Amino acid sequence: IINRRNRENVVRILAETDNKLNSAQTLSVAKSYLTANPLPEGVRFEIGGEFGESLKANGAILAALPLAMIILIAILIWEFNSIRLTAIIMTAVPTAALGIMPGLAIGRQPMGFMGMLALFALIGIVVNNGILLIIRFSSAEEEGLDRN
């Protein structure tokens, strides 16, 4: 049987792996083997399965990220009618990105789809907390409380 994909001959290699290795570690082992033992001319390999789908999902998320950030910033500017308050809220976003890295390192997890999802959830929490703090400070100022 000759399998084809996009009008090209395809050989699919499936393997059961050690439960101690996740998909990123398994791919790393395969890539190091292919580096030491190059494929013949005209032969290439593509990543499929769990890791391949994760790469596709991450690519789709990262492609939409700039538009999502522009929309978020526009909504914050519209809500607060202030670029300064929006900038104050957005300064907390990089700390969320830094905060997820130790968690992934401790759990020995790659920055895959679940890591990206956790990162965006953490960014959402940080932005929400910033909004709540600014609203609280604004209401305290309206009540006549001193900033100090």
Tab-separated table of C-alpha atoms in Angstrom:
chain	number	residue	atom	x	y	z
A	1	ILE	CA	0.000	0.000	0.000
A	2	ILE	CA	1.337	3.417	-0.942
A	3	ASN	CA	0.117	6.171	1.323
A	4	ARG	CA	-0.005	9.687	-0.037
A	5	ARG	CA	-0.473	13.097	1.477
A	6	ASN	CA	-0.578	16.231	-0.661
A	7	ARG	CA	0.429	14.089	-3.663
A	8	GLU	CA	3.606	12.874	-1.976
A	9	ASN	CA	4.479	9.379	-0.796
A	10	VAL	CA	4.258	9.144	2.981
A	11	VAL	CA	5.623	6.703	5.517
A	12	ARG	CA	4.186	7.112	8.980
A	13	ILE	CA	6.193	6.003	11.952
A	14	LEU	CA	4.330	5.443	15.194
A	15	ALA	CA	5.945	4.551	18.484
A	16	GLU	CA	5.031	3.932	22.069
A	17	THR	CA	7.343	5.875	24.319
A	18	ASP	CA	8.540	5.601	27.868
A	19	ASN	CA	6.029	7.132	30.267
A	20	LYS	CA	8.877	9.121	31.824
A	21	LEU	CA	9.262	11.250	28.677
A	22	ASN	CA	6.747	13.837	27.524
A	23	SER	CA	6.222	14.619	23.840
A	24	ALA	CA	8.772	17.468	23.797
A	25	GLN	CA	11.475	15.248	25.295
A	26	THR	CA	10.656	12.424	22.874
A	27	LEU	CA	10.898	14.822	19.937
A	28	SER	CA	14.236	16.081	21.252
A	29	VAL	CA	15.597	12.524	21.279
A	30	ALA	CA	14.329	11.949	17.723
A	31	LYS	CA	15.860	15.216	16.473
A	32	SER	CA	19.237	14.416	18.051
A	33	TYR	CA	19.158	11.006	16.346
A	34	LEU	CA	18.308	12.607	12.980
A	35	THR	CA	21.130	15.118	13.454
A	36	ALA	CA	23.596	12.288	14.010
A	37	ASN	CA	22.079	10.191	11.193
A	38	PRO	CA	20.912	12.530	8.409
A	39	LEU	CA	18.105	11.477	6.102
A	40	PRO	CA	18.859	10.717	2.434
A	41	GLU	CA	18.477	13.442	-0.205
A	42	GLY	CA	14.831	14.169	-0.976
A	43	VAL	CA	13.538	12.669	2.277
A	44	ARG	CA	12.137	14.875	5.012
A	45	PHE	CA	10.241	14.429	8.225
A	46	GLU	CA	7.286	16.274	9.678
A	47	ILE	CA	6.110	16.375	13.242
A	48	GLY	CA	2.664	14.925	13.811
A	49	GLY	CA	0.609	13.518	16.603
A	50	GLU	CA	0.236	15.242	19.944
A	51	PHE	CA	3.250	17.491	19.565
A	52	GLY	CA	2.408	18.454	15.984
A	53	GLU	CA	-1.132	19.433	16.959
A	54	SER	CA	0.249	21.398	19.901
A	55	LEU	CA	2.575	23.289	17.551
A	56	LYS	CA	-0.344	24.124	15.244
A	57	ALA	CA	-2.477	25.326	18.174
A	58	ASN	CA	0.376	27.453	19.563
A	59	GLY	CA	0.964	28.952	16.127
A	60	ALA	CA	-2.699	29.904	15.819
A	61	ILE	CA	-2.694	31.468	19.280
A	62	LEU	CA	0.496	33.417	18.660
A	63	ALA	CA	-0.829	34.656	15.306
A	64	ALA	CA	-3.893	36.125	17.045
A	65	LEU	CA	-1.938	37.563	19.993
A	66	PRO	CA	-1.068	40.995	18.501
A	67	LEU	CA	-4.682	41.666	17.542
A	68	ALA	CA	-5.896	40.508	20.955
A	69	MET	CA	-3.449	42.843	22.724
A	70	ILE	CA	-4.516	45.792	20.534
A	71	ILE	CA	-8.170	45.079	21.320
A	72	LEU	CA	-7.392	44.764	25.050
A	73	ILE	CA	-5.519	48.074	25.084
A	74	ALA	CA	-8.298	49.797	23.097
A	75	ILE	CA	-10.963	48.540	25.519
A	76	LEU	CA	-8.933	49.701	28.534
A	77	ILE	CA	-8.383	53.146	27.002
A	78	TRP	CA	-12.106	53.373	26.223
A	79	GLU	CA	-13.099	52.185	29.720
A	80	PHE	CA	-10.786	54.493	31.675
A	81	ASN	CA	-10.551	57.302	29.111
A	82	SER	CA	-6.863	57.447	29.996
A	83	ILE	CA	-3.731	56.179	28.321
A	84	ARG	CA	-1.839	56.607	31.598
A	85	LEU	CA	-4.137	54.260	33.555
A	86	THR	CA	-4.039	51.745	30.713
A	87	ALA	CA	-0.232	51.869	30.730
A	88	ILE	CA	-0.231	51.290	34.496
A	89	ILE	CA	-2.363	48.167	34.061
A	90	MET	CA	-0.315	46.885	31.116
A	91	THR	CA	2.991	47.198	32.997
A	92	ALA	CA	1.913	44.197	35.071
A	93	VAL	CA	1.549	41.929	32.012
A	94	PRO	CA	5.281	41.107	31.626
A	95	THR	CA	5.423	39.988	35.256
A	96	ALA	CA	2.739	37.409	34.457
A	97	ALA	CA	4.907	36.068	31.653
A	98	LEU	CA	7.873	35.882	34.028
A	99	GLY	CA	5.769	34.231	36.703
A	100	ILE	CA	4.799	31.242	34.611
A	101	MET	CA	8.358	30.164	33.827
A	102	PRO	CA	9.262	28.952	37.350
A	103	GLY	CA	6.021	26.980	37.483
A	104	LEU	CA	6.810	25.209	34.230
A	105	ALA	CA	10.388	24.580	35.356
A	106	ILE	CA	9.300	23.133	38.707
A	107	GLY	CA	6.759	20.898	36.982
A	108	ARG	CA	9.294	20.006	34.267
A	109	GLN	CA	6.742	20.874	31.603
A	110	PRO	CA	7.404	22.352	28.173
A	111	MET	CA	5.846	25.600	27.012
A	112	GLY	CA	3.162	23.788	25.044
A	113	PHE	CA	-0.509	24.497	24.561
A	114	MET	CA	-1.353	24.115	28.244
A	115	GLY	CA	1.495	26.439	29.214
A	116	MET	CA	0.242	29.043	26.735
A	117	LEU	CA	-3.277	28.674	28.073
A	118	ALA	CA	-2.013	29.142	31.625
A	119	LEU	CA	-0.019	32.199	30.540
A	120	PHE	CA	-3.073	33.861	29.006
A	121	ALA	CA	-5.187	33.009	32.047
A	122	LEU	CA	-2.542	34.548	34.304
A	123	ILE	CA	-2.379	37.669	32.126
A	124	GLY	CA	-6.171	37.932	32.389
A	125	ILE	CA	-6.019	37.686	36.165
A	126	VAL	CA	-3.285	40.327	36.371
A	127	VAL	CA	-5.196	42.731	34.098
A	128	ASN	CA	-8.405	42.133	36.075
A	129	ASN	CA	-6.601	42.854	39.353
A	130	GLY	CA	-5.177	46.060	37.879
A	131	ILE	CA	-8.641	47.164	36.783
A	132	LEU	CA	-10.079	46.459	40.229
A	133	LEU	CA	-7.276	48.385	41.962
A	134	ILE	CA	-7.704	51.419	39.726
A	135	ILE	CA	-11.471	51.406	40.205
A	136	ARG	CA	-10.992	51.140	43.983
A	137	PHE	CA	-8.463	53.998	44.058
A	138	SER	CA	-10.719	56.149	41.863
A	139	SER	CA	-13.721	55.573	44.118
A	140	ALA	CA	-11.615	56.339	47.204
A	141	GLU	CA	-10.515	59.638	45.631
A	142	GLU	CA	-14.134	60.512	44.842
A	143	GLU	CA	-15.031	59.847	48.481
A	144	GLY	CA	-12.420	62.389	49.463
A	145	LEU	CA	-9.755	60.075	50.818
A	146	ASP	CA	-6.208	61.368	50.560
A	147	ARG	CA	-3.779	59.544	48.239
A	148	ASN	CA	-1.292	59.161	51.083
